[in-house]
Amino acid sequence: MGRLEGQVALVTGGGDGIGRAVVDRYVREGASVVVLEREKRLATMVADAHPGRVATVIGDVRDPAAHLAATERALDMFGQLDTYVGNVGVYDFGAKLHDLEIVELPDNFHEIFATNVLGYLLGVRAAISALRSSRGSIILTSSSSGSYAGGGGALYVASKHAVVGLVRQLAYEFAPDVRVNGVAPGATRTGLTGIGDLGGGRRLSEETRLLDSIARSIPLGFVSEPEQQAGLYVSLACPDDTGFVTGAVFPNDGGLEVRGRRAAACPGREEQ
């Protein structure tokens, strides 16, 4: 028996990247999963990979109706909902504030925050009654950018700091019925995309030079694959493992916290 035997999970963005890795791992651990996915092609692929164990709903996380439909699908098909995983995000590819046109800034802000923050609020609101009934758990995907500057631009970093605050506030609001935690991945080879003129059409997994540069700054020396992120999502969904854990955000970033500050170069001295 797997660690999640008999559980039912709802994963947003479960057709690709970390979301798909979480779905695959949850099924291996015995769970049934509903996936909310915007792209029909990706939804079809994940459902075909796990017949009878994965159901899909096509929709955008900015749409309240999509979340309501996904929760209803879980209850109708599997009779319960034990874990909600919020996982959809968009990136700004490090856009600096002074490079953003002021007239376009409101639209950029609203698109990133509507996806990265409001999308989680809507999903949790739709699922919370079912999660309270099962005394389940909520897992939100943050980022190393929720703790450190420099992993994105002002908009992305601010949105991921907001997710950390959301984890803590919801853990406070929903205790003792529902545990709320987060995972903060570092650089991971996923299809994370930008928006509009902030990397719209770019996919992080295709940015080889950028990922190679990031890898050199990571203590472990490499960029994560999605499958290397999935284990924490299993542990946080398993009450036997983490039944006394709530309000925590767990880094999975290759050791960014131990980098320390780069020494300032001194005249006549090479940086170590």
Coordinates of C-alpha atoms in Angstrom, one line a residue:
M1 CA 0.0 0.0 0.0
G2 CA 1.1 3.5 -0.8
R3 CA 1.4 6.4 1.6
L4 CA -1.7 8.0 0.2
E5 CA -3.9 4.9 -0.3
G6 CA -7.5 5.8 -0.5
Q7 CA -6.9 9.6 -0.6
V8 CA -8.4 12.0 -3.2
A9 CA -6.4 15.0 -4.3
L10 CA -7.1 18.0 -6.5
V11 CA -4.0 19.4 -8.3
T12 CA -4.1 22.6 -10.3
G13 CA -1.8 22.8 -13.3
G14 CA -1.4 19.0 -13.1
G15 CA -0.7 18.5 -16.8
D16 CA 2.9 19.6 -16.9
G17 CA 6.0 20.4 -14.8
I18 CA 5.9 20.0 -11.0
G19 CA 2.1 19.6 -11.1
R20 CA 2.4 16.6 -13.4
A21 CA 5.2 15.1 -11.3
V22 CA 2.9 15.4 -8.2
V23 CA 0.0 13.7 -10.0
D24 CA 2.2 10.8 -11.2
R25 CA 3.6 10.4 -7.7
Y26 CA 0.2 10.6 -5.9
V27 CA -1.2 7.9 -8.2
R28 CA 1.8 5.7 -7.4
E29 CA 1.2 6.3 -3.7
G30 CA -2.4 5.1 -4.0
A31 CA -4.4 8.4 -4.5
S32 CA -7.0 9.3 -7.0
V33 CA -6.6 12.8 -8.5
V34 CA -8.6 15.5 -10.2
V35 CA -6.5 17.8 -12.3
L36 CA -7.5 21.3 -13.2
E37 CA -5.6 22.2 -16.4
R38 CA -6.0 25.0 -18.9
E39 CA -4.5 23.1 -21.9
K40 CA -6.7 20.3 -23.2
R41 CA -3.8 18.5 -24.7
L42 CA -2.0 18.3 -21.4
A43 CA -5.2 17.3 -19.6
T44 CA -5.8 14.5 -22.1
M45 CA -2.2 13.2 -21.7
V46 CA -2.3 13.0 -17.9
A47 CA -5.7 11.3 -17.9
D48 CA -4.6 8.8 -20.5
A49 CA -1.6 7.9 -18.4
H50 CA -3.7 7.0 -15.4
P51 CA -7.1 5.6 -16.6
G52 CA -9.7 5.4 -13.9
R53 CA -7.4 7.2 -11.4
V54 CA -7.2 10.7 -12.8
A55 CA -10.1 12.9 -13.9
T56 CA -9.6 16.3 -15.5
V57 CA -11.4 19.6 -15.7
I58 CA -10.4 22.1 -18.4
G59 CA -10.3 25.7 -17.0
D60 CA -8.3 28.7 -16.0
V61 CA -7.3 29.2 -12.3
R62 CA -8.5 32.8 -12.5
D63 CA -12.0 31.6 -13.1
P64 CA -14.0 30.8 -10.0
A65 CA -16.3 28.4 -11.9
A66 CA -13.3 26.3 -12.9
H67 CA -12.5 25.6 -9.2
L68 CA -16.1 24.9 -8.3
A69 CA -16.3 22.4 -11.2
A70 CA -13.0 20.7 -10.1
T71 CA -14.2 20.3 -6.5
E72 CA -17.5 18.9 -7.7
R73 CA -15.8 16.5 -10.0
A74 CA -13.7 15.1 -7.1
L75 CA -16.8 14.7 -4.9
D76 CA -18.9 13.2 -7.7
M77 CA -16.3 10.7 -9.0
F78 CA -14.4 9.8 -5.8
G79 CA -16.8 10.8 -3.0
Q80 CA -14.3 13.0 -1.0
L81 CA -11.4 15.4 -1.2
D82 CA -8.4 15.0 1.1
T83 CA -5.7 17.3 -0.4
Y84 CA -5.8 20.4 -2.4
V85 CA -2.5 21.3 -4.3
G86 CA -2.3 24.8 -5.7
N87 CA 0.4 24.8 -8.3
V88 CA -0.2 27.1 -11.3
G89 CA 2.1 30.1 -11.7
V90 CA 3.5 32.5 -14.3
Y91 CA 6.9 34.2 -14.3
D92 CA 8.2 37.7 -15.2
F93 CA 11.7 36.4 -16.3
G94 CA 13.4 38.8 -14.0
A95 CA 11.9 42.0 -15.4
K96 CA 13.3 45.0 -13.5
L97 CA 10.8 47.6 -12.3
H98 CA 12.6 50.5 -14.0
D99 CA 12.3 48.6 -17.3
L100 CA 8.5 48.3 -17.1
E101 CA 6.4 50.9 -18.9
I102 CA 4.3 52.6 -16.2
V103 CA 1.2 52.5 -18.3
E104 CA 1.5 48.7 -18.7
L105 CA 2.4 48.0 -15.1
P106 CA -1.1 47.6 -13.8
D107 CA -2.0 45.0 -16.4
N108 CA 1.3 43.1 -15.7
F109 CA 0.6 43.2 -11.9
H110 CA -3.0 42.0 -12.2
E111 CA -2.1 39.1 -14.5
I112 CA 0.7 37.8 -12.3
F113 CA -1.1 38.3 -9.0
A114 CA -4.4 36.9 -10.5
T115 CA -2.6 33.7 -11.4
N116 CA -0.1 33.3 -8.6
V117 CA -2.2 34.5 -5.7
L118 CA -5.8 34.9 -6.6
G119 CA -5.8 31.4 -8.3
Y120 CA -4.9 29.9 -4.9
L121 CA -7.5 31.9 -3.0
L122 CA -10.2 30.8 -5.4
G123 CA -9.1 27.1 -5.3
V124 CA -9.0 27.0 -1.6
R125 CA -12.3 28.7 -1.2
A126 CA -14.0 26.2 -3.5
A127 CA -12.5 23.2 -1.8
I128 CA -12.5 24.2 1.9
S129 CA -15.8 22.6 2.9
A130 CA -14.8 19.3 1.4
L131 CA -11.4 19.5 3.0
R132 CA -12.9 20.3 6.4
S133 CA -15.1 17.2 6.1
S134 CA -12.1 15.0 5.5
R135 CA -9.8 16.9 7.9
G136 CA -7.5 17.2 5.0
S137 CA -4.6 19.3 3.9
I138 CA -3.7 22.2 1.6
I139 CA -0.4 22.5 -0.2
L140 CA 0.5 25.7 -2.0
T141 CA 3.5 26.0 -4.4
S142 CA 5.6 29.0 -3.4
S143 CA 9.2 29.4 -4.7
S144 CA 12.6 30.2 -3.4
S145 CA 11.6 33.7 -4.6
G146 CA 9.2 33.7 -1.6
S147 CA 12.3 34.1 0.6
Y148 CA 15.0 35.6 -1.5
A149 CA 15.4 38.4 -3.9
G150 CA 16.9 38.0 -7.4
G151 CA 15.1 34.9 -8.6
G152 CA 12.7 37.0 -10.6
G153 CA 11.6 40.6 -11.0
A154 CA 9.6 42.7 -8.6
L155 CA 6.2 41.4 -9.6
Y156 CA 7.1 37.7 -9.4
V157 CA 9.1 37.9 -6.2
A158 CA 6.3 39.9 -4.6
S159 CA 3.7 37.4 -5.7
K160 CA 5.6 34.5 -4.2
H161 CA 6.2 36.4 -0.9
A162 CA 2.4 36.8 -0.9
V163 CA 2.0 33.0 -1.2
V164 CA 4.1 32.5 2.0
G165 CA 1.8 34.9 3.8
L166 CA -1.2 33.1 2.5
V167 CA 0.1 29.7 3.8
R168 CA 0.5 31.2 7.3
Q169 CA -2.8 33.0 7.4
L170 CA -4.8 30.1 6.1
A171 CA -3.1 27.7 8.5
Y172 CA -4.3 30.1 11.3
E173 CA -7.8 30.4 9.9
F174 CA -8.4 26.7 9.2
A175 CA -6.8 25.1 12.3
P176 CA -7.5 22.6 13.7
D177 CA -9.6 21.1 10.9
V178 CA -7.2 21.5 7.9
R179 CA -3.4 21.6 7.7
V180 CA -2.0 24.3 5.3
N181 CA 1.6 24.1 4.2
G182 CA 3.8 25.2 1.2
V183 CA 6.6 23.9 -0.9
A184 CA 9.2 26.4 -2.1
P185 CA 11.0 24.9 -5.1
G186 CA 14.2 26.5 -6.4
A187 CA 15.0 26.6 -10.1
T188 CA 13.3 23.6 -11.7
R189 CA 13.2 22.6 -15.4
T190 CA 9.5 23.2 -16.1
G191 CA 7.4 24.8 -18.7
L192 CA 6.9 27.9 -16.6
T193 CA 5.9 30.8 -18.9
G194 CA 6.0 34.5 -18.9
I195 CA 3.2 37.0 -19.6
G196 CA 2.7 39.5 -22.4
D197 CA 5.9 41.4 -22.9
L198 CA 7.4 39.9 -19.8
G199 CA 8.5 36.7 -21.4
G200 CA 5.3 35.8 -23.0
G201 CA 5.9 32.8 -25.3
R202 CA 9.1 31.8 -23.4
R203 CA 9.3 28.6 -21.5
L204 CA 11.7 28.3 -18.6
S205 CA 12.6 24.7 -19.7
E206 CA 13.9 26.0 -23.0
E207 CA 16.1 28.7 -21.4
T208 CA 19.3 26.6 -21.4
R209 CA 21.8 29.4 -20.8
L210 CA 19.6 30.9 -18.0
L211 CA 19.3 27.5 -16.3
D212 CA 23.0 26.8 -16.6
S213 CA 23.8 30.2 -15.0
I214 CA 21.4 29.5 -12.2
A215 CA 22.9 26.1 -11.6
R216 CA 26.3 27.7 -11.0
S217 CA 24.8 29.7 -8.1
I218 CA 23.2 26.6 -6.4
P219 CA 25.3 24.8 -3.7
L220 CA 24.3 21.4 -5.1
G221 CA 25.4 22.5 -8.6
F222 CA 22.3 21.6 -10.7
V223 CA 18.8 22.6 -11.5
S224 CA 16.0 20.4 -10.2
E225 CA 13.8 18.2 -12.4
P226 CA 10.1 18.2 -11.6
E227 CA 10.2 14.7 -10.2
Q228 CA 12.7 15.8 -7.6
Q229 CA 10.1 18.2 -6.2
A230 CA 7.2 15.7 -5.8
G231 CA 8.3 13.9 -2.6
L232 CA 7.6 16.8 -0.3
Y233 CA 4.0 17.0 -1.7
V234 CA 3.6 13.4 -0.7
S235 CA 4.8 13.9 2.8
L236 CA 2.7 17.0 3.4
A237 CA -0.4 15.1 2.2
C238 CA 0.3 12.1 4.4
P239 CA -1.1 12.7 8.0
D240 CA 1.1 9.9 9.3
D241 CA 4.2 11.8 8.2
T242 CA 3.2 15.4 8.8
G243 CA 0.0 15.4 10.9
F244 CA 1.5 17.9 13.4
V245 CA 2.8 20.3 10.7
T246 CA 0.9 23.4 9.6
G247 CA 1.8 26.9 8.5
A248 CA 5.2 25.8 7.2
V249 CA 6.9 26.4 3.9
F250 CA 9.5 23.8 3.0
P251 CA 12.4 24.8 0.7
N252 CA 13.5 22.4 -2.0
D253 CA 16.1 24.6 -3.7
G254 CA 19.5 22.9 -3.7
G255 CA 20.7 24.7 -0.6
L256 CA 20.2 28.4 -1.4
E257 CA 20.0 29.2 2.3
V258 CA 23.7 28.1 2.9
R259 CA 25.2 30.2 0.1
G260 CA 26.1 33.0 2.4
R261 CA 26.9 36.5 1.1
R262 CA 29.5 36.9 -1.6
A263 CA 32.6 38.4 -0.2
A264 CA 33.3 42.0 -1.5
A265 CA 36.3 42.1 -3.8
C266 CA 39.3 43.9 -2.1
P267 CA 42.1 45.5 -4.0
G268 CA 45.0 43.1 -4.5
R269 CA 42.9 40.1 -3.3
E270 CA 41.2 37.6 -5.5
E271 CA 37.7 36.6 -4.4
Q272 CA 37.7 33.1 -2.9

